[in-house]
Tab-separated table of C-alpha atoms in Angstrom:
chain	number	residue	atom	x	y	z
A	1	MET	CA	-7.140	-56.383	9.411
A	2	ASN	CA	-4.543	-57.384	6.651
A	3	LYS	CA	-6.151	-56.385	3.220
A	4	LYS	CA	-3.655	-57.839	1.119
A	5	ASN	CA	-3.781	-61.148	-0.789
A	6	LEU	CA	-7.845	-61.437	-0.287
A	7	PRO	CA	-9.930	-63.820	-2.233
A	8	LYS	CA	-12.181	-61.464	-4.872
A	9	LYS	CA	-15.109	-61.652	-2.991
A	10	GLU	CA	-13.709	-60.644	0.353
A	11	ARG	CA	-11.890	-57.910	-1.321
A	12	GLN	CA	-14.824	-56.576	-3.386
A	13	GLN	CA	-16.745	-56.469	0.175
A	14	GLU	CA	-13.842	-54.564	1.621
A	15	LEU	CA	-13.517	-52.371	-1.092
A	16	GLN	CA	-17.350	-51.297	-0.858
A	17	ASN	CA	-16.969	-50.858	3.094
A	18	LEU	CA	-14.098	-48.497	2.423
A	19	LEU	CA	-15.577	-46.372	-0.523
A	20	GLU	CA	-18.448	-45.897	1.887
A	21	ASN	CA	-16.339	-44.414	4.636
A	22	ASP	CA	-13.886	-42.132	2.345
A	23	PRO	CA	-15.324	-41.979	-1.076
A	24	PHE	CA	-12.680	-40.044	-2.386
A	25	LEU	CA	-10.099	-42.872	-2.280
A	26	THR	CA	-8.329	-43.044	-5.938
A	27	ASP	CA	-8.253	-46.296	-7.586
A	28	GLU	CA	-4.301	-45.914	-7.297
A	29	GLU	CA	-4.899	-45.722	-3.675
A	30	LEU	CA	-7.248	-48.650	-3.343
A	31	ALA	CA	-4.902	-50.834	-5.807
A	32	ASP	CA	-1.972	-50.146	-3.102
A	33	ILE	CA	-4.510	-51.102	-0.170
A	34	PHE	CA	-5.196	-54.423	-1.442
A	35	ASP	CA	-1.761	-55.317	-3.388
A	36	VAL	CA	-3.499	-55.779	-6.836
A	37	SER	CA	-3.223	-53.927	-10.072
A	38	ILE	CA	-5.241	-50.773	-10.753
A	39	GLN	CA	-6.921	-52.742	-13.873
A	40	THR	CA	-8.350	-55.243	-11.018
A	41	ILE	CA	-9.912	-52.599	-8.820
A	42	ARG	CA	-11.551	-50.880	-12.130
A	43	LEU	CA	-13.236	-54.329	-12.722
A	44	ASP	CA	-14.020	-54.463	-9.131
A	45	ARG	CA	-15.797	-51.226	-9.367
A	46	LEU	CA	-17.373	-52.290	-12.508
A	47	GLU	CA	-19.004	-55.436	-11.156
A	48	LEU	CA	-20.137	-53.657	-7.886
A	49	LYS	CA	-21.610	-50.592	-10.173
A	50	ILE	CA	-19.315	-47.992	-8.215
A	51	PRO	CA	-18.706	-45.133	-10.644
A	52	GLU	CA	-15.467	-43.703	-11.030
A	53	LEU	CA	-13.742	-41.108	-8.601
A	54	ARG	CA	-14.719	-38.063	-10.208
A	55	GLU	CA	-18.376	-39.110	-10.479
A	56	ARG	CA	-18.430	-39.812	-6.863
A	57	ILE	CA	-17.206	-36.548	-6.091
A	58	LYS	CA	-19.886	-34.964	-8.393
A	59	SER	CA	-22.809	-36.817	-6.559
A	60	VAL	CA	-21.477	-36.132	-3.082
A	61	ALA	CA	-20.849	-32.609	-4.175
A	62	GLN	CA	-24.690	-32.464	-5.593
A	63	LYS	CA	-25.911	-32.686	-2.212
A	64	ASN	CA	-24.148	-29.875	-0.784
A	65	TYR	CA	-24.478	-27.052	-3.180
A	66	SER	CA	-28.347	-27.060	-2.277
A	67	LYS	CA	-27.164	-25.977	1.273
A	68	VAL	CA	-25.292	-22.927	0.564
A	69	ARG	CA	-26.565	-19.504	1.111
A	70	ALA	CA	-23.852	-16.713	0.951
A	71	LEU	CA	-23.109	-17.201	-3.028
A	72	SER	CA	-24.255	-19.354	-5.871
A	73	ALA	CA	-23.582	-22.738	-6.243
A	74	ARG	CA	-21.311	-22.356	-9.099
A	75	GLU	CA	-19.163	-19.592	-8.196
A	76	ILE	CA	-17.559	-22.134	-5.477
A	77	VAL	CA	-14.225	-23.024	-6.991
A	78	GLY	CA	-13.559	-26.677	-6.637
A	79	GLU	CA	-16.136	-29.413	-5.883
A	80	LEU	CA	-18.128	-28.866	-2.197
A	81	VAL	CA	-17.797	-32.461	-0.863
A	82	ASP	CA	-19.043	-31.737	2.877
A	83	LEU	CA	-20.991	-28.692	4.081
A	84	GLU	CA	-22.216	-27.955	7.706
A	85	LEU	CA	-23.509	-24.481	7.462
A	86	GLY	CA	-21.991	-22.172	9.858
A	87	LYS	CA	-19.587	-24.755	11.082
A	88	ARG	CA	-17.192	-26.569	8.378
A	89	ALA	CA	-17.017	-27.367	4.948
A	90	ILE	CA	-14.548	-29.544	2.516
A	91	SER	CA	-13.874	-28.984	-1.217
A	92	ILE	CA	-11.624	-30.435	-3.860
A	93	LEU	CA	-9.767	-29.107	-6.545
A	94	GLU	CA	-7.993	-30.684	-9.277
A	95	THR	CA	-5.525	-28.390	-10.462
A	96	THR	CA	-4.536	-28.187	-14.348
A	97	ASP	CA	-2.413	-26.681	-16.613
A	98	ASP	CA	-4.062	-23.180	-17.231
A	99	MET	CA	-3.835	-22.263	-13.685
A	100	THR	CA	-0.017	-22.100	-13.574
A	101	PHE	CA	2.575	-19.721	-14.307
A	102	GLU	CA	4.299	-20.104	-17.500
A	103	LYS	CA	8.161	-19.995	-16.174
A	104	THR	CA	7.502	-22.296	-13.138
A	105	LYS	CA	4.781	-24.287	-13.859
A	106	ILE	CA	3.748	-23.858	-10.234
A	107	ILE	CA	-0.374	-22.965	-9.413
A	108	LYS	CA	-0.751	-19.029	-9.353
A	109	GLY	CA	-1.293	-17.968	-5.738
A	110	GLU	CA	-4.861	-16.718	-6.813
A	111	TYR	CA	-6.163	-19.883	-7.571
A	112	ILE	CA	-5.660	-21.209	-4.513
A	113	PHE	CA	-6.865	-17.751	-2.975
A	114	ALA	CA	-10.244	-18.317	-4.883
A	115	PHE	CA	-10.460	-21.799	-3.897
A	116	ALA	CA	-10.094	-21.033	-0.151
A	117	ASN	CA	-11.602	-17.829	-0.358
A	118	SER	CA	-15.095	-19.013	-2.042
A	119	LEU	CA	-15.200	-21.969	0.592
A	120	ALA	CA	-14.887	-19.792	3.443
A	121	ILE	CA	-17.897	-17.677	1.822
A	122	ALA	CA	-19.831	-20.929	1.044
A	123	VAL	CA	-19.527	-21.988	4.886
A	124	ILE	CA	-20.956	-19.327	6.608
A	125	ASP	CA	-24.751	-19.154	7.540
A	126	ALA	CA	-25.448	-15.884	5.686
A	127	ASN	CA	-27.671	-14.577	3.174
A	128	VAL	CA	-24.770	-12.409	1.051
A	129	ALA	CA	-21.126	-11.887	2.431
A	130	LEU	CA	-17.969	-10.218	1.299
A	131	THR	CA	-14.269	-11.028	2.302
A	132	GLY	CA	-13.244	-8.317	4.638
A	133	VAL	CA	-9.883	-9.089	5.846
A	134	ALA	CA	-7.769	-12.302	4.961
A	135	ASN	CA	-4.132	-13.371	6.375
A	136	ILE	CA	-2.762	-16.034	4.188
A	137	LYS	CA	0.347	-18.182	3.872
A	138	TYR	CA	1.342	-20.293	1.070
A	139	LYS	CA	3.615	-23.165	2.500
A	140	TYR	CA	4.632	-25.393	-0.354
A	141	PRO	CA	4.476	-24.980	-4.229
A	142	VAL	CA	1.656	-26.475	-5.539
A	143	VAL	CA	2.181	-28.026	-9.399
A	144	ALA	CA	-0.449	-28.790	-12.318
A	145	GLY	CA	-1.996	-32.030	-11.653
A	146	GLN	CA	-2.290	-32.354	-7.553
A	147	LYS	CA	-5.416	-32.608	-6.208
A	148	LEU	CA	-6.319	-30.171	-3.353
A	149	VAL	CA	-8.515	-30.569	-0.359
A	150	ALA	CA	-9.416	-27.263	1.389
A	151	LYS	CA	-11.019	-27.547	4.819
A	152	ALA	CA	-12.726	-24.570	6.268
A	153	GLU	CA	-13.887	-24.229	9.564
A	154	VAL	CA	-15.964	-20.980	11.351
A	155	THR	CA	-14.058	-20.054	14.168
A	156	ARG	CA	-16.079	-17.328	15.752
A	157	VAL	CA	-19.026	-15.171	14.989
A	158	ARG	CA	-19.093	-11.582	16.055
A	159	GLY	CA	-22.261	-9.487	14.952
A	160	ASN	CA	-22.088	-9.505	10.860
A	161	LYS	CA	-18.329	-10.734	11.148
A	162	HIS	CA	-17.768	-14.396	10.290
A	163	PHE	CA	-14.120	-15.694	11.081
A	164	VAL	CA	-13.173	-18.718	9.124
A	165	PHE	CA	-10.126	-20.709	9.044
A	166	VAL	CA	-9.310	-22.498	5.870
A	167	ARG	CA	-6.489	-24.977	5.216
A	168	VAL	CA	-5.488	-26.304	2.301
A	169	PHE	CA	-3.698	-29.991	1.776
A	170	HIS	CA	-2.290	-31.965	-1.019
A	171	LYS	CA	-2.332	-35.183	0.540
A	172	GLU	CA	-1.417	-34.998	3.904
A	173	LYS	CA	0.794	-31.820	3.476
A	174	GLU	CA	-0.830	-28.478	4.374
A	175	VAL	CA	0.080	-26.143	1.196
A	176	PHE	CA	-1.903	-23.107	2.145
A	177	ARG	CA	-3.637	-21.495	5.320
A	178	GLY	CA	-5.517	-18.602	5.418
A	179	LYS	CA	-7.927	-16.736	7.989
A	180	PHE	CA	-10.656	-14.768	6.846
A	181	ILE	CA	-12.997	-12.184	8.285
A	182	LEU	CA	-15.898	-12.506	6.279
A	183	VAL	CA	-18.717	-9.459	6.609
A	184	SER	CA	-22.342	-10.568	6.118
A	185	LEU	CA	-24.654	-8.055	4.377
A	186	ASP	CA	-28.038	-9.366	5.491
A	187	GLY	CA	-30.631	-6.553	5.951
A	188	GLU	CA	-28.176	-4.253	3.732
A	189	VAL	CA	-28.745	-5.930	0.262
A	190	SER	CA	-31.886	-7.298	-0.826
A	191	SER	CA	-31.104	-10.655	-2.562
B	1	MET	CA	-4.151	29.009	-14.275
B	2	ASN	CA	-7.755	29.223	-14.868
B	3	LYS	CA	-8.788	26.531	-17.971
B	4	LYS	CA	-12.219	27.598	-18.502
B	5	ASN	CA	-13.250	29.472	-21.074
B	6	LEU	CA	-10.217	29.571	-23.230
B	7	PRO	CA	-9.789	30.095	-26.644
B	8	LYS	CA	-9.634	26.958	-29.007
B	9	LYS	CA	-5.998	27.292	-29.243
B	10	GLU	CA	-5.069	27.712	-25.999
B	11	ARG	CA	-7.412	25.094	-24.878
B	12	GLN	CA	-5.791	22.709	-26.852
B	13	GLN	CA	-2.131	23.621	-26.023
B	14	GLU	CA	-3.220	22.948	-22.464
B	15	LEU	CA	-4.926	19.671	-23.286
B	16	GLN	CA	-1.670	18.555	-24.796
B	17	ASN	CA	0.147	19.515	-21.483
B	18	LEU	CA	-2.513	18.014	-19.384
B	19	LEU	CA	-2.117	14.598	-21.253
B	20	GLU	CA	1.701	15.017	-21.283
B	21	ASN	CA	1.701	15.018	-17.531
B	22	ASP	CA	-1.270	12.400	-16.965
B	23	PRO	CA	-2.154	10.547	-19.990
B	24	PHE	CA	-4.982	8.344	-18.000
B	25	LEU	CA	-7.311	11.750	-17.966
B	26	THR	CA	-10.663	10.758	-19.011
B	27	ASP	CA	-12.672	12.655	-21.852
B	28	GLU	CA	-15.210	13.123	-18.920
B	29	GLU	CA	-12.304	14.661	-16.973
B	30	LEU	CA	-11.111	16.935	-19.379
B	31	ALA	CA	-14.678	18.294	-20.366
B	32	ASP	CA	-14.824	19.263	-16.772
B	33	ILE	CA	-11.382	20.868	-16.510
B	34	PHE	CA	-12.118	23.239	-19.672
B	35	ASP	CA	-15.789	23.504	-18.998
B	36	VAL	CA	-16.741	22.541	-22.744
B	37	SER	CA	-18.732	19.150	-23.909
B	38	ILE	CA	-17.105	15.847	-24.309
B	39	GLN	CA	-17.726	16.143	-28.013
B	40	THR	CA	-15.215	19.326	-28.015
B	41	ILE	CA	-12.756	17.314	-26.241
B	42	ARG	CA	-13.023	14.471	-28.650
B	43	LEU	CA	-12.658	16.850	-31.726
B	44	ASP	CA	-9.662	18.465	-30.113
B	45	ARG	CA	-8.016	15.118	-29.528
B	46	LEU	CA	-8.799	14.610	-33.264
B	47	GLU	CA	-7.053	17.337	-34.509
B	48	LEU	CA	-4.351	16.929	-31.961
B	49	LYS	CA	-3.880	13.050	-33.173
B	50	ILE	CA	-4.265	12.206	-29.557
B	51	PRO	CA	-5.650	8.826	-29.312
B	52	GLU	CA	-8.696	7.584	-27.197
B	53	LEU	CA	-7.810	7.021	-23.286
B	54	ARG	CA	-7.793	3.069	-23.893
B	55	GLU	CA	-5.243	3.408	-26.612
B	56	ARG	CA	-3.152	5.750	-24.881
B	57	ILE	CA	-3.150	3.124	-21.612
B	58	LYS	CA	-1.802	0.220	-23.782
B	59	SER	CA	0.994	2.256	-25.412
B	60	VAL	CA	2.144	3.291	-22.084
B	61	ALA	CA	1.622	-0.314	-20.900
B	62	GLN	CA	3.677	-1.771	-23.851
B	63	LYS	CA	6.512	-0.279	-22.607
B	64	ASN	CA	6.412	-1.199	-19.388
B	65	TYR	CA	5.844	-5.126	-20.027
B	66	SER	CA	9.486	-5.589	-21.325
B	67	LYS	CA	10.839	-4.470	-18.204
B	68	VAL	CA	9.402	-6.979	-16.134
B	69	ARG	CA	11.117	-10.283	-15.076
B	70	ALA	CA	9.197	-12.235	-12.596
B	71	LEU	CA	6.115	-13.448	-14.607
B	72	SER	CA	5.113	-13.367	-18.163
B	73	ALA	CA	3.634	-9.906	-19.238
B	74	ARG	CA	0.284	-11.440	-20.309
B	75	GLU	CA	0.065	-12.938	-16.652
B	76	ILE	CA	-0.151	-9.714	-15.311
B	77	VAL	CA	-4.145	-8.563	-14.274
B	78	GLY	CA	-4.836	-5.318	-15.597
B	79	GLU	CA	-2.562	-2.768	-17.870
B	80	LEU	CA	0.941	-1.953	-16.404
B	81	VAL	CA	1.240	1.679	-16.691
B	82	ASP	CA	4.373	2.405	-15.184
B	83	LEU	CA	7.047	0.242	-13.732
B	84	GLU	CA	10.661	0.840	-12.049
B	85	LEU	CA	11.629	-2.381	-11.399
B	86	GLY	CA	12.635	-3.144	-7.688
B	87	LYS	CA	10.545	-0.171	-6.260
B	88	ARG	CA	7.143	0.772	-7.775
B	89	ALA	CA	4.529	0.061	-9.922
B	90	ILE	CA	1.136	1.006	-11.300
B	91	SER	CA	-1.577	-1.047	-13.213
B	92	ILE	CA	-5.083	-0.167	-14.212
B	93	LEU	CA	-7.885	-2.591	-14.472
B	94	GLU	CA	-11.238	-2.084	-15.941
B	95	THR	CA	-13.791	-4.338	-14.153
B	96	THR	CA	-16.687	-6.235	-15.984
B	97	ASP	CA	-19.708	-7.515	-15.364
B	98	ASP	CA	-18.106	-11.468	-15.386
B	99	MET	CA	-16.372	-10.507	-12.153
B	100	THR	CA	-19.036	-9.816	-10.260
B	101	PHE	CA	-20.907	-12.239	-7.382
B	102	GLU	CA	-24.526	-13.107	-9.179
B	103	LYS	CA	-26.286	-11.892	-6.237
B	104	THR	CA	-24.669	-8.793	-5.054
B	105	LYS	CA	-23.294	-7.624	-8.425
B	106	ILE	CA	-19.768	-6.411	-6.247
B	107	ILE	CA	-16.409	-7.763	-7.864
B	108	LYS	CA	-15.284	-10.929	-6.407
B	109	GLY	CA	-12.439	-10.652	-3.791
B	110	GLU	CA	-10.229	-12.927	-5.991
B	111	TYR	CA	-10.040	-10.602	-8.960
B	112	ILE	CA	-8.837	-8.013	-6.648
B	113	PHE	CA	-6.626	-10.031	-5.290
B	114	ALA	CA	-5.152	-11.409	-8.643
B	115	PHE	CA	-4.857	-7.731	-9.768
B	116	ALA	CA	-2.686	-6.947	-6.795
B	117	ASN	CA	-0.736	-9.767	-6.388
B	118	SER	CA	0.344	-10.036	-10.322
B	119	LEU	CA	1.568	-6.611	-9.752
B	120	ALA	CA	3.431	-7.349	-6.472
B	121	ILE	CA	5.083	-9.961	-8.673
B	122	ALA	CA	5.592	-7.936	-11.402
B	123	VAL	CA	7.469	-4.918	-9.251
B	124	ILE	CA	10.105	-7.138	-7.844
B	125	ASP	CA	13.554	-7.615	-9.315
B	126	ALA	CA	13.799	-11.297	-9.536
B	127	ASN	CA	13.650	-13.601	-12.173
B	128	VAL	CA	11.205	-15.878	-10.819
B	129	ALA	CA	8.886	-15.312	-7.698
B	130	LEU	CA	6.240	-16.920	-5.319
B	131	THR	CA	3.782	-15.191	-3.240
B	132	GLY	CA	4.616	-16.633	0.666
B	133	VAL	CA	2.522	-14.335	2.668
B	134	ALA	CA	-0.368	-11.892	2.145
B	135	ASN	CA	-2.125	-9.911	4.696
B	136	ILE	CA	-5.234	-8.043	2.895
B	137	LYS	CA	-8.171	-6.179	3.563
B	138	TYR	CA	-10.667	-5.031	1.574
B	139	LYS	CA	-11.971	-1.694	2.619
B	140	TYR	CA	-15.023	-0.689	0.209
B	141	PRO	CA	-16.958	-3.002	-2.335
B	142	VAL	CA	-16.479	-2.272	-5.943
B	143	VAL	CA	-19.155	-2.847	-8.530
B	144	ALA	CA	-18.477	-3.665	-12.184
B	145	GLY	CA	-17.559	-0.723	-14.267
B	146	GLN	CA	-15.402	0.942	-12.271
B	147	LYS	CA	-11.660	1.424	-13.079
B	148	LEU	CA	-9.052	0.510	-10.546
B	149	VAL	CA	-5.887	1.523	-10.067
B	150	ALA	CA	-3.422	-0.440	-8.239
B	151	LYS	CA	-0.064	1.224	-6.661
B	152	ALA	CA	2.476	-1.071	-5.454
B	153	GLU	CA	5.841	-0.069	-3.459
B	154	VAL	CA	8.676	-2.519	-2.442
B	155	THR	CA	9.206	-1.421	0.867
B	156	ARG	CA	12.156	-3.910	1.836
B	157	VAL	CA	14.261	-6.990	0.445
B	158	ARG	CA	15.807	-9.294	3.095
B	159	GLY	CA	17.682	-12.298	1.180
B	160	ASN	CA	15.316	-13.750	-1.188
B	161	LYS	CA	12.287	-12.038	0.679
B	162	HIS	CA	10.519	-9.145	-0.993
B	163	PHE	CA	8.341	-7.048	0.909
B	164	VAL	CA	5.443	-5.181	-1.197
B	165	PHE	CA	2.866	-3.061	-0.531
B	166	VAL	CA	-0.128	-2.822	-2.773
B	167	ARG	CA	-3.112	-0.165	-2.853
B	168	VAL	CA	-5.806	-0.200	-4.582
B	169	PHE	CA	-7.961	2.738	-5.510
B	170	HIS	CA	-11.538	3.999	-6.994
B	171	LYS	CA	-10.791	7.502	-7.718
B	172	GLU	CA	-9.535	8.884	-4.661
B	173	LYS	CA	-10.699	6.246	-2.668
B	174	GLU	CA	-8.747	3.224	-1.192
B	175	VAL	CA	-11.054	0.204	-1.704
B	176	PHE	CA	-7.975	-2.403	-0.974
B	177	ARG	CA	-4.694	-2.604	0.455
B	178	GLY	CA	-2.412	-5.731	0.917
B	179	LYS	CA	1.135	-6.407	2.475
B	180	PHE	CA	2.519	-9.139	0.466
B	181	ILE	CA	5.989	-11.460	1.322
B	182	LEU	CA	7.376	-12.557	-2.006
B	183	VAL	CA	10.122	-15.311	-2.290
B	184	SER	CA	12.037	-15.024	-4.863
B	185	LEU	CA	13.328	-18.728	-6.404
B	186	ASP	CA	16.255	-17.481	-8.545
B	187	GLY	CA	18.950	-20.209	-8.357
B	188	GLU	CA	16.559	-22.518	-7.531
B	189	VAL	CA	14.678	-23.008	-10.590
B	190	SER	CA	15.961	-22.684	-14.193
B	191	SER	CA	14.156	-20.408	-16.466
């Protein structure tokens, strides 16, 4: 369906549908889709009582934090927007200036590592866990202000070892990937 | 030479020699070596005008920071106590409570990663650099208060790729090891 030049009523209906499917569309992206100004999208959201993106992310994340077992919710770097425990998880990180190298303004590797590593720990179905091994690759530099999406998938569980594959994207581009082997300590450490 | 039961003068001479060779010996370790109380060691240091460990580390670190090229000195996690640019480097990190997982009180993997990764970047002889690949292994959990020593060695340089091997120790035990491939951006980014 062509979404450009819709009458206001139909545009607002369509906007509501789009955000139900993907609550993480930005106002800029919506403006592009409908070929209207960002201001128009903001007014549409206001009339429809749809909160801004940041609030939508928080509200979705809130539901997921309660499911996490292997670490405390506030220890997860970024916002946890999807979680199927023991299977897969998605989190979002808005990168900021204070995460960058002074010389290059590129995000330091340790922040992307912490983002991916904490998601890997969050996704596994264990009471407590530690990282044992990680093989990671930084594919493209990330600069401050870019929004990153991390997708984790549990690929195998063998005994107390959980194999998790995490990919980090900026828009469609994969900027980082890592294979983690996590060791659950259930039974060894009282929680 | 047996260092126990030495007369005060000889003990102080020997203590000075020991600390010149290894400025990172703690008062506890020195007390053990000479079989005297920690208080005696402190008085010896006072008379000899040798500052306490923390000050000795800082003073040694200060000399090394000026040699670092690929990142800013204050971006290095821990204290840089030895640096031969393009060859090897050593840094020290005193772990603290705020680096731990709430559940287990074990130091989070991301802190040890940042400690090792920033040393790997500091050691290479390049103007700016980013981490490309890292294969890392956490061998033993570290708890808050433990002092870690990281040793980095540049094993190979091929074009703009720098291969660095980093091992992290607590006392004699290797708790972490990582192989890093760093990519220098000299010529690509103006500094």
